[in-house]
């Protein structure tokens, strides 16, 4: 019997404190990387399956229907939350992929530690020669009995400094065209041969990394999906990522049109909106915010609780546009005081450019919307059907 909104609220009120106005959930990674607070939060919620309500109860969920899960997610937003950024890849990308594609043993091994925060995952997709053109990934995986031996390097790996597992796409067959010779693996980040080098971002984040992989042995039991399914799983994972970036954490998906968002209220409270030009700009940012909310609701309705599709690219574009408009205007409104590091909104301002890149660039999202939503002709591709080993590469 599904719980009503009142019952959900009652149960959560026993577990979680009331929200503190200064603390917000973030998936930016711009902030604390406070693993401990997130772990305690997830550990508190896992017994009732509240964090991942649609997952099976044996794996840390509560077998909720999409409608009940939406009520729970909405209710959670009313309580104090931790920064769940460190846990985002596990909860939002790997978890759904394991539920759809994992073996029973893999689901038992990995889902619960994702749900209770005891294991953190990172996404090892991008390489120096494979970003937007991810199908060009060159990390090699060669079979050796019941194991695979991985060699190569990944870059822009967020959370690399503290992850337990990496979801890693590697090339298992160079004779096939680039999209077909890839396979997905779960790599134990403590394996001999893994070297993680931090790359500091301009917003101060320290968890961003380059990962060098030398003769790293991965059991075939840790292969995710079938041999050669790596591209399909990559696309599925990226769709989950875009839906997450386009989702509630960035102000999308909330159909509430009552009252002003807190950032607009803060600008008004600081007297910034007395100026008519500032007011006009603020309304522009607010309209983008509302359009983002509505686009995200539409995209999640289209997905109807199933795997997200290309419509997630539209909501990612909207959220990034709304986020950047807010961050840049906030900086302008702050005037000279905004030049100080640590001034209100500074972290968002320094993070904003990366929003158009992570999870696939704005240009790539527009290509996806054009080709897969609007049905426009595909971008020309000269190497789609050639064996990977015959492709021209920069090195
Ligand atoms: C903050 C942050 C976190 C990230 N975290 C991760 C992570 O955890 N794991 C991971 O694997 N990766 C991660 N990435 C990498 C990210 O996915 C890539 O940076 C992104 O896909 C772009 O790839 P690239 O940097 O190689 O740029 P390129 O692909 O070289 O693109 C350069 C420019 O060319 C444009 N371009 C390329 N192809 C086309 C095309 N076909 N049509 C039009 N324009 C095009 C791009 O839009 C861009 O402007 C992260 C990136 C950032 C900034």
CSV table of C-alpha atoms and ligand atoms in Angstrom, one decimal:
chain,number,residue,atom,x,y,z
A,1,UNK,CA,0.0,0.0,0.0
A,2,UNK,CA,1.7,3.3,-1.1
A,3,UNK,CA,2.2,5.9,1.6
A,4,UNK,CA,0.4,9.2,1.4
A,5,UNK,CA,2.4,12.5,1.4
A,6,UNK,CA,1.4,13.0,5.0
A,7,UNK,CA,2.6,9.6,6.1
A,8,UNK,CA,5.9,10.1,4.3
A,9,UNK,CA,6.4,13.4,6.0
A,10,UNK,CA,5.6,11.9,9.4
A,11,UNK,CA,8.2,9.1,8.9
A,12,UNK,CA,10.9,11.5,7.6
A,13,UNK,CA,10.3,14.0,10.4
A,14,UNK,CA,11.5,11.4,12.9
A,15,UNK,CA,14.7,10.7,10.9
A,16,UNK,CA,15.8,14.1,9.6
A,17,UNK,CA,16.2,17.6,11.2
A,18,UNK,CA,14.4,20.7,9.8
A,19,UNK,CA,16.3,22.5,7.0
A,20,UNK,CA,18.9,25.0,7.9
A,21,UNK,CA,18.5,28.0,5.6
A,22,UNK,CA,22.3,28.2,5.0
A,23,UNK,CA,22.7,24.6,3.8
A,24,UNK,CA,21.7,23.4,0.3
A,25,UNK,CA,22.0,20.2,-1.5
A,26,UNK,CA,24.5,20.5,-4.3
A,27,UNK,CA,25.7,18.3,-7.1
A,28,UNK,CA,28.2,20.8,-8.3
A,29,UNK,CA,31.1,19.3,-6.5
A,30,UNK,CA,31.9,22.8,-5.7
A,31,UNK,CA,32.1,22.7,-2.0
A,32,UNK,CA,32.9,20.6,0.9
A,33,UNK,CA,33.3,17.1,-0.6
A,34,UNK,CA,32.3,16.3,2.9
A,35,UNK,CA,32.2,12.5,2.6
A,36,UNK,CA,31.3,11.9,6.2
A,37,UNK,CA,28.1,14.1,6.3
A,38,UNK,CA,26.8,12.4,3.2
A,39,UNK,CA,27.6,9.0,4.5
A,40,UNK,CA,25.7,9.7,7.8
A,41,UNK,CA,22.8,11.1,5.8
A,42,UNK,CA,22.6,8.0,3.5
A,43,UNK,CA,23.0,5.6,6.4
A,44,UNK,CA,20.1,7.3,8.2
A,45,UNK,CA,17.8,6.9,5.2
A,46,UNK,CA,18.8,3.4,4.0
A,47,UNK,CA,16.8,1.4,6.5
A,48,UNK,CA,13.6,2.8,5.2
A,49,UNK,CA,14.8,2.8,1.6
A,50,UNK,CA,14.1,6.6,1.4
A,51,UNK,CA,17.1,7.7,-0.7
A,52,UNK,CA,16.4,5.4,-3.6
A,53,UNK,CA,12.8,4.5,-3.2
A,54,UNK,CA,12.3,2.8,-6.5
A,55,UNK,CA,15.1,0.4,-6.0
A,56,UNK,CA,14.2,-3.1,-4.6
A,57,UNK,CA,14.1,-3.2,-0.8
A,58,UNK,CA,16.9,-5.9,-0.7
A,59,UNK,CA,19.2,-3.4,-2.3
A,60,UNK,CA,18.5,-0.4,-0.1
A,61,UNK,CA,15.2,0.9,-1.7
A,62,UNK,CA,11.6,0.3,-0.9
A,63,UNK,CA,10.0,-1.0,-4.1
A,64,UNK,CA,8.1,2.3,-4.6
A,65,UNK,CA,6.1,3.1,-7.7
A,66,UNK,CA,7.3,6.2,-9.7
A,67,UNK,CA,4.5,8.2,-8.2
A,68,UNK,CA,5.3,7.3,-4.6
A,69,UNK,CA,9.0,7.8,-5.3
A,70,UNK,CA,8.3,11.3,-6.6
A,71,UNK,CA,6.4,12.1,-3.4
A,72,UNK,CA,9.3,10.9,-1.3
A,73,UNK,CA,11.9,12.9,-3.3
A,74,UNK,CA,9.7,16.0,-2.9
A,75,UNK,CA,9.3,15.4,0.9
A,76,UNK,CA,13.1,14.9,1.3
A,77,UNK,CA,13.6,18.3,-0.2
A,78,UNK,CA,11.9,19.8,2.9
A,79,UNK,CA,14.5,18.5,5.4
A,80,UNK,CA,18.1,19.1,6.1
A,81,UNK,CA,20.3,17.4,3.6
A,82,UNK,CA,24.0,16.7,3.2
A,83,UNK,CA,26.1,17.5,0.2
A,84,UNK,CA,25.6,14.3,-1.8
A,85,UNK,CA,27.9,15.2,-4.6
A,86,UNK,CA,30.5,12.6,-3.7
A,87,UNK,CA,27.8,9.9,-4.0
A,88,UNK,CA,26.2,11.2,-7.2
A,89,UNK,CA,27.8,8.8,-9.7
A,90,UNK,CA,26.8,5.7,-7.6
A,91,UNK,CA,23.3,6.8,-6.8
A,92,UNK,CA,22.3,8.4,-10.1
A,93,UNK,CA,24.4,6.7,-12.8
A,94,UNK,CA,25.8,3.3,-11.7
A,95,UNK,CA,22.8,2.3,-9.6
A,96,UNK,CA,20.2,2.6,-12.4
A,97,UNK,CA,22.6,0.9,-14.9
A,98,UNK,CA,23.2,-2.0,-12.5
A,99,UNK,CA,19.5,-2.4,-12.0
A,100,UNK,CA,19.0,-2.6,-15.7
A,101,UNK,CA,22.0,-4.5,-16.8
A,102,UNK,CA,23.9,-6.0,-13.8
A,103,UNK,CA,24.0,-9.7,-12.9
A,104,UNK,CA,22.3,-10.7,-9.7
A,105,UNK,CA,25.7,-11.1,-8.1
A,106,UNK,CA,26.7,-7.6,-9.1
A,107,UNK,CA,23.5,-6.1,-7.9
A,108,UNK,CA,24.0,-7.8,-4.5
A,109,UNK,CA,27.7,-6.8,-4.4
A,110,UNK,CA,27.3,-3.1,-5.3
A,111,UNK,CA,23.8,-1.6,-4.9
A,112,UNK,CA,23.5,-1.6,-1.1
A,113,UNK,CA,27.0,0.0,-0.5
A,114,UNK,CA,25.9,2.7,-3.0
A,115,UNK,CA,22.6,3.3,-1.2
A,116,UNK,CA,24.1,3.4,2.3
A,117,UNK,CA,27.1,5.5,1.2
A,118,UNK,CA,29.8,3.0,2.2
A,119,UNK,CA,31.3,2.9,-1.3
A,120,UNK,CA,31.9,5.8,-3.7
A,121,UNK,CA,32.0,5.5,-7.5
A,122,UNK,CA,33.6,7.7,-10.2
A,123,UNK,CA,33.0,7.8,-13.9
A,124,UNK,CA,36.1,6.9,-16.0
A,125,UNK,CA,34.9,7.7,-19.5
A,126,UNK,CA,36.8,10.8,-20.9
A,127,UNK,CA,40.3,10.4,-22.2
A,128,UNK,CA,42.8,12.9,-23.6
A,129,UNK,CA,41.6,11.9,-27.2
A,130,UNK,CA,38.0,11.1,-26.3
A,131,UNK,CA,35.7,13.7,-24.8
A,132,UNK,CA,32.8,14.7,-27.0
A,133,UNK,CA,33.9,11.9,-29.3
A,134,UNK,CA,33.8,9.4,-26.5
A,135,UNK,CA,33.5,6.4,-28.8
A,136,UNK,CA,37.1,7.1,-29.7
A,137,UNK,CA,38.2,5.9,-26.2
A,138,UNK,CA,41.5,4.1,-26.5
A,139,UNK,CA,42.1,2.5,-23.1
A,140,UNK,CA,42.8,-1.2,-23.9
A,141,UNK,CA,41.4,-4.2,-22.1
A,142,UNK,CA,43.0,-7.5,-23.1
A,143,UNK,CA,41.7,-10.8,-21.9
A,144,UNK,CA,43.9,-13.1,-19.8
A,145,UNK,CA,42.0,-16.1,-18.6
A,146,UNK,CA,39.3,-15.0,-16.2
A,147,UNK,CA,40.7,-11.5,-16.0
A,148,UNK,CA,41.2,-8.4,-18.1
A,149,UNK,CA,44.3,-6.4,-18.2
A,150,UNK,CA,43.7,-2.6,-18.6
A,151,UNK,CA,46.2,-0.1,-19.9
A,152,UNK,CA,45.7,3.6,-20.8
A,153,UNK,CA,44.7,6.8,-19.1
A,154,UNK,CA,41.5,8.7,-18.2
A,155,UNK,CA,41.1,12.4,-17.6
A,156,UNK,CA,38.6,14.8,-16.0
A,157,UNK,CA,37.7,12.0,-13.6
A,158,UNK,CA,35.6,13.8,-10.9
A,159,UNK,CA,35.8,12.2,-7.4
A,160,UNK,CA,38.9,10.2,-8.5
A,161,UNK,CA,40.8,11.0,-5.3
A,162,UNK,CA,38.3,9.3,-3.0
A,163,UNK,CA,36.4,6.7,-5.0
A,164,UNK,CA,36.2,3.0,-4.2
A,165,UNK,CA,35.2,1.9,-7.7
A,166,UNK,CA,35.5,3.4,-11.2
A,167,UNK,CA,33.0,2.7,-14.0
A,168,UNK,CA,35.4,2.4,-16.8
A,169,UNK,CA,34.9,2.1,-20.5
A,170,UNK,CA,37.7,0.3,-22.4
A,171,UNK,CA,38.4,-1.0,-25.8
A,172,UNK,CA,38.3,-4.8,-26.1
A,173,UNK,CA,38.4,-5.1,-29.9
A,174,UNK,CA,40.3,-2.8,-32.1
A,175,UNK,CA,39.2,-4.6,-35.3
A,176,UNK,CA,35.6,-3.4,-34.9
A,177,UNK,CA,34.4,0.1,-35.7
A,178,UNK,CA,34.9,2.5,-32.7
A,179,UNK,CA,31.3,2.3,-31.3
A,180,UNK,CA,31.3,-1.5,-31.3
A,181,UNK,CA,34.6,-2.6,-29.7
A,182,UNK,CA,34.0,-1.1,-26.3
A,183,UNK,CA,33.2,-2.9,-23.0
A,184,UNK,CA,32.3,-1.5,-19.5
A,185,UNK,CA,34.2,-2.6,-16.4
A,186,UNK,CA,34.0,-1.9,-12.7
A,187,UNK,CA,37.6,-1.1,-11.6
A,188,UNK,CA,38.7,-1.3,-8.0
A,189,UNK,CA,40.4,2.0,-7.5
A,190,UNK,CA,42.8,0.5,-4.9
A,191,UNK,CA,44.2,-2.0,-7.5
A,192,UNK,CA,47.9,-2.1,-8.1
A,193,UNK,CA,48.7,-0.1,-11.3
A,194,UNK,CA,46.1,2.7,-10.7
A,195,UNK,CA,47.7,6.2,-10.2
A,196,UNK,CA,45.4,9.1,-9.5
A,197,UNK,CA,46.8,12.6,-10.0
A,198,UNK,CA,44.7,15.5,-8.8
A,199,UNK,CA,43.8,18.5,-11.1
A,200,UNK,CA,42.7,21.5,-9.2
A,201,UNK,CA,39.8,23.4,-10.8
A,202,UNK,CA,39.5,27.1,-10.8
A,203,UNK,CA,36.6,26.9,-8.3
A,204,UNK,CA,39.1,25.3,-5.9
A,205,UNK,CA,37.8,21.7,-6.2
A,206,UNK,CA,40.4,19.1,-5.4
A,207,UNK,CA,38.7,15.9,-6.4
A,208,UNK,CA,39.1,16.2,-10.1
A,209,UNK,CA,41.8,13.9,-11.5
A,210,UNK,CA,43.8,12.3,-14.2
A,211,UNK,CA,43.9,8.5,-13.8
A,212,UNK,CA,46.8,6.4,-15.2
A,213,UNK,CA,46.1,2.7,-15.6
A,214,UNK,CA,49.0,0.3,-16.0
A,215,UNK,CA,48.5,-3.4,-16.3
A,216,UNK,CA,45.5,-3.2,-13.9
A,217,UNK,CA,43.8,-6.6,-13.6
A,218,UNK,CA,40.0,-6.7,-13.5
A,219,UNK,CA,38.1,-10.0,-13.0
A,220,UNK,CA,35.6,-10.9,-15.7
A,221,UNK,CA,33.0,-10.9,-12.9
A,222,UNK,CA,33.4,-7.1,-12.8
A,223,UNK,CA,32.5,-6.7,-16.5
A,224,UNK,CA,29.3,-4.6,-16.7
A,225,UNK,CA,27.0,-5.9,-19.5
A,226,UNK,CA,28.1,-8.1,-22.4
A,227,UNK,CA,31.3,-7.9,-24.3
A,228,UNK,CA,31.0,-5.1,-26.8
A,229,UNK,CA,28.1,-3.4,-25.0
A,230,UNK,CA,30.3,-0.6,-23.7
A,231,UNK,CA,28.9,2.1,-26.0
A,232,UNK,CA,25.3,1.3,-25.3
A,233,UNK,CA,26.0,1.4,-21.5
A,234,UNK,CA,27.9,4.7,-22.0
A,235,UNK,CA,25.0,6.3,-23.8
A,236,UNK,CA,22.6,5.1,-21.1
A,237,UNK,CA,24.8,6.3,-18.3
A,238,UNK,CA,25.2,9.7,-19.9
A,239,UNK,CA,21.5,10.0,-20.3
A,240,UNK,CA,21.1,9.4,-16.6
A,241,UNK,CA,23.8,12.0,-16.0
A,242,UNK,CA,22.1,14.7,-18.1
A,243,UNK,CA,18.8,14.0,-16.5
A,244,UNK,CA,20.4,14.4,-13.1
A,245,UNK,CA,22.1,17.7,-14.0
A,246,UNK,CA,18.8,18.9,-15.6
A,247,UNK,CA,17.0,17.8,-12.5
A,248,UNK,CA,15.9,19.0,-9.2
A,249,UNK,CA,19.3,19.7,-7.8
A,250,UNK,CA,19.6,22.7,-10.2
A,251,UNK,CA,16.1,23.9,-9.5
A,252,UNK,CA,14.5,21.9,-12.3
A,253,UNK,CA,11.5,19.6,-11.8
A,254,UNK,CA,9.9,21.7,-9.1
A,255,UNK,CA,6.4,22.7,-10.1
A,256,UNK,CA,6.0,25.1,-7.3
A,257,UNK,CA,5.2,28.6,-8.6
A,258,UNK,CA,4.4,30.0,-5.2
A,259,UNK,CA,6.7,32.7,-3.9
A,260,UNK,CA,10.1,33.8,-5.2
A,261,UNK,CA,13.2,31.5,-5.3
A,262,UNK,CA,15.6,32.2,-2.4
A,263,UNK,CA,18.2,33.8,-4.6
A,264,UNK,CA,15.8,36.3,-6.0
A,265,UNK,CA,14.5,37.0,-2.6
A,266,UNK,CA,18.1,37.6,-1.4
A,267,UNK,CA,18.7,40.1,-4.3
A,268,UNK,CA,15.6,41.9,-3.4
A,269,UNK,CA,16.5,41.9,0.3
A,270,UNK,CA,19.9,43.4,-0.5
A,271,UNK,CA,18.2,46.3,-2.4
A,272,UNK,CA,19.7,45.2,-5.7
A,273,UNK,CA,16.4,45.3,-7.5
A,274,UNK,CA,15.5,48.9,-6.9
A,275,UNK,CA,17.4,49.7,-10.2
A,276,UNK,CA,15.0,49.1,-13.1
A,277,UNK,CA,17.7,47.6,-15.4
A,278,UNK,CA,18.8,45.1,-12.6
A,279,UNK,CA,15.1,44.3,-12.1
A,280,UNK,CA,14.7,43.5,-15.8
A,281,UNK,CA,17.8,41.3,-15.8
A,282,UNK,CA,16.6,39.5,-12.6
A,283,UNK,CA,13.3,38.8,-14.3
A,284,UNK,CA,15.1,37.3,-17.3
A,285,UNK,CA,17.0,35.0,-14.9
A,286,UNK,CA,13.8,34.1,-13.2
A,287,UNK,CA,12.0,33.3,-16.5
A,288,UNK,CA,15.0,31.0,-17.4
A,289,UNK,CA,14.6,29.4,-14.0
A,290,UNK,CA,10.9,28.7,-14.5
A,291,UNK,CA,11.4,27.5,-18.1
A,292,UNK,CA,14.0,25.1,-16.7
A,293,UNK,CA,11.6,23.8,-14.1
A,294,UNK,CA,8.9,23.2,-16.7
A,295,UNK,CA,11.3,21.6,-19.2
A,296,UNK,CA,12.6,19.2,-16.6
A,297,UNK,CA,9.1,18.3,-15.5
A,298,UNK,CA,8.2,17.6,-19.2
A,299,UNK,CA,11.4,15.5,-19.7
A,300,UNK,CA,10.7,13.4,-16.6
A,301,UNK,CA,7.1,12.9,-17.7
A,302,UNK,CA,8.4,11.7,-21.1
A,303,UNK,CA,10.8,9.3,-19.3
A,304,UNK,CA,7.7,8.1,-17.2
A,305,UNK,CA,9.9,6.6,-14.5
A,306,UNK,CA,11.9,4.6,-17.1
A,307,UNK,CA,15.4,5.2,-18.4
A,308,UNK,CA,15.8,8.8,-19.5
A,309,UNK,CA,16.2,9.4,-23.3
A,310,UNK,CA,17.5,12.3,-25.4
A,311,UNK,CA,15.0,14.7,-23.9
A,312,UNK,CA,17.5,14.9,-20.9
A,313,UNK,CA,19.8,16.9,-23.2
A,314,UNK,CA,17.1,19.5,-23.5
A,315,UNK,CA,16.7,19.8,-19.8
A,316,UNK,CA,20.5,19.8,-19.3
A,317,UNK,CA,20.7,22.8,-21.7
A,318,UNK,CA,17.9,24.6,-19.9
A,319,UNK,CA,19.4,24.1,-16.4
A,320,UNK,CA,22.9,25.1,-17.5
A,321,UNK,CA,21.5,28.3,-19.1
A,322,UNK,CA,19.4,29.1,-16.0
A,323,UNK,CA,22.4,28.4,-13.7
A,324,UNK,CA,24.8,30.5,-15.6
A,325,UNK,CA,22.4,33.5,-16.0
A,326,UNK,CA,21.8,33.4,-12.2
A,327,UNK,CA,25.5,33.1,-11.3
A,328,UNK,CA,26.7,35.8,-13.7
A,329,UNK,CA,24.0,38.3,-12.8
A,330,UNK,CA,24.6,37.7,-9.1
A,331,UNK,CA,28.2,38.6,-9.6
A,332,UNK,CA,27.2,41.8,-11.5
A,333,UNK,CA,24.7,42.8,-8.9
A,334,UNK,CA,27.3,42.5,-6.1
A,335,UNK,CA,29.4,45.2,-7.7
A,336,UNK,CA,32.9,45.9,-6.3
A,337,UNK,CA,32.2,43.6,-3.3
A,338,UNK,CA,31.8,40.7,-5.8
A,339,UNK,CA,35.5,40.9,-6.6
A,340,UNK,CA,36.3,39.4,-3.2
A,341,UNK,CA,37.0,35.6,-3.2
A,342,UNK,CA,34.4,34.1,-0.9
A,343,UNK,CA,31.8,36.8,-1.5
A,344,UNK,CA,28.2,35.5,-1.8
A,345,UNK,CA,27.7,33.5,-5.0
A,346,UNK,CA,31.4,33.4,-5.8
A,347,UNK,CA,31.6,29.6,-5.8
A,348,UNK,CA,28.7,29.4,-8.2
A,349,UNK,CA,30.3,32.0,-10.5
A,350,UNK,CA,33.6,30.1,-10.6
A,351,UNK,CA,31.8,26.9,-11.3
A,352,UNK,CA,29.4,28.1,-13.9
A,353,UNK,CA,31.6,27.7,-17.0
A,354,UNK,CA,32.2,24.1,-16.3
A,355,UNK,CA,28.4,23.4,-16.4
A,356,UNK,CA,28.5,23.8,-20.1
A,357,UNK,CA,31.2,21.1,-20.4
A,358,UNK,CA,30.6,18.4,-17.8
A,359,UNK,CA,28.2,15.6,-18.8
A,360,UNK,CA,28.7,16.6,-22.5
A,361,UNK,CA,29.1,20.2,-23.9
A,362,UNK,CA,26.3,22.5,-24.9
A,363,UNK,CA,27.2,22.0,-28.5
A,364,UNK,CA,26.9,18.2,-28.1
A,365,UNK,CA,23.6,18.5,-26.3
A,366,UNK,CA,22.3,20.6,-29.2
A,367,UNK,CA,23.5,17.9,-31.7
A,368,UNK,CA,21.6,15.3,-29.7
A,369,UNK,CA,18.4,17.3,-29.6
A,370,UNK,CA,18.7,18.1,-33.3
A,371,UNK,CA,19.3,14.5,-34.4
A,372,UNK,CA,17.4,12.4,-31.9
A,373,UNK,CA,14.5,14.7,-30.8
A,374,UNK,CA,13.9,16.9,-33.8
A,375,UNK,CA,14.9,14.3,-36.4
A,376,UNK,CA,17.3,16.5,-38.3
A,377,UNK,CA,19.9,14.9,-40.5
A,378,UNK,CA,22.8,13.3,-38.7
A,379,UNK,CA,26.2,15.0,-38.4
A,380,UNK,CA,28.5,13.6,-41.2
A,381,UNK,CA,30.8,11.0,-39.9
A,382,UNK,CA,33.6,9.6,-42.0
A,383,UNK,CA,34.9,7.0,-39.5
A,384,UNK,CA,31.8,5.4,-38.2
A,385,UNK,CA,32.2,2.1,-40.1
A,386,UNK,CA,36.0,1.8,-40.2
A,387,UNK,CA,37.9,-0.5,-37.9
A,388,UNK,CA,39.2,1.4,-34.9
A,389,UNK,CA,42.7,0.2,-35.7
A,390,UNK,CA,42.5,2.0,-39.1
A,391,UNK,CA,41.5,5.4,-37.7
A,392,UNK,CA,43.8,8.4,-37.8
A,393,UNK,CA,44.6,9.5,-34.2
A,394,UNK,CA,46.7,12.3,-32.8
A,395,UNK,CA,49.0,9.8,-31.1
B,1,LIG,C1,33.8,19.8,-14.1
B,1,LIG,C2,33.9,18.7,-15.0
B,1,LIG,C3,33.7,17.4,-14.5
B,1,LIG,C4,33.9,16.3,-15.4
B,1,LIG,N1,33.7,15.1,-14.8
B,1,LIG,C5,34.0,14.0,-15.6
B,1,LIG,C6,33.9,12.7,-15.1
B,1,LIG,O1,33.7,12.5,-13.9
B,1,LIG,N2,34.2,11.6,-15.9
B,1,LIG,C7,34.4,11.8,-17.2
B,1,LIG,O2,34.6,10.8,-17.9
B,1,LIG,N3,34.5,13.0,-17.8
B,1,LIG,C8,34.3,14.1,-17.0
B,1,LIG,N4,34.3,15.4,-17.5
B,1,LIG,C9,34.7,15.5,-18.9
B,1,LIG,C10,33.6,16.0,-19.9
B,1,LIG,O3,32.6,15.0,-20.1
B,1,LIG,C11,34.3,16.4,-21.2
B,1,LIG,O4,35.2,17.5,-20.8
B,1,LIG,C12,33.4,16.8,-22.2
B,1,LIG,O5,32.6,15.7,-22.7
B,1,LIG,C13,34.1,17.5,-23.4
B,1,LIG,O6,35.2,16.8,-23.9
B,1,LIG,P1,36.6,17.5,-24.1
B,1,LIG,O7,36.9,18.2,-22.8
B,1,LIG,O8,37.5,16.5,-24.6
B,1,LIG,O9,36.4,18.6,-25.2
B,1,LIG,P2,36.3,18.3,-26.8
B,1,LIG,O10,35.5,17.1,-27.1
B,1,LIG,O11,37.7,18.4,-27.3
B,1,LIG,O12,35.5,19.6,-27.3
B,1,LIG,C14,36.2,20.9,-27.5
B,1,LIG,C15,35.1,21.8,-28.1
B,1,LIG,O13,34.7,21.3,-29.4
B,1,LIG,C16,33.2,21.2,-29.4
B,1,LIG,N5,32.8,20.1,-30.2
B,1,LIG,C17,33.4,18.8,-30.1
B,1,LIG,N6,32.7,18.0,-30.9
B,1,LIG,C18,31.7,18.7,-31.5
B,1,LIG,C19,30.7,18.4,-32.4
B,1,LIG,N7,30.5,17.2,-32.9
B,1,LIG,N8,29.8,19.4,-32.8
B,1,LIG,C20,29.9,20.7,-32.3
B,1,LIG,N9,30.9,21.0,-31.4
B,1,LIG,C21,31.8,20.1,-31.0
B,1,LIG,C22,32.9,21.1,-27.9
B,1,LIG,O14,31.5,21.5,-27.7
B,1,LIG,C23,33.9,22.0,-27.2
B,1,LIG,O15,33.5,23.3,-27.3
B,1,LIG,C24,34.2,16.5,-16.7
B,1,LIG,C25,34.4,17.8,-17.2
B,1,LIG,C26,34.2,18.9,-16.4
B,1,LIG,C27,34.5,20.3,-16.9
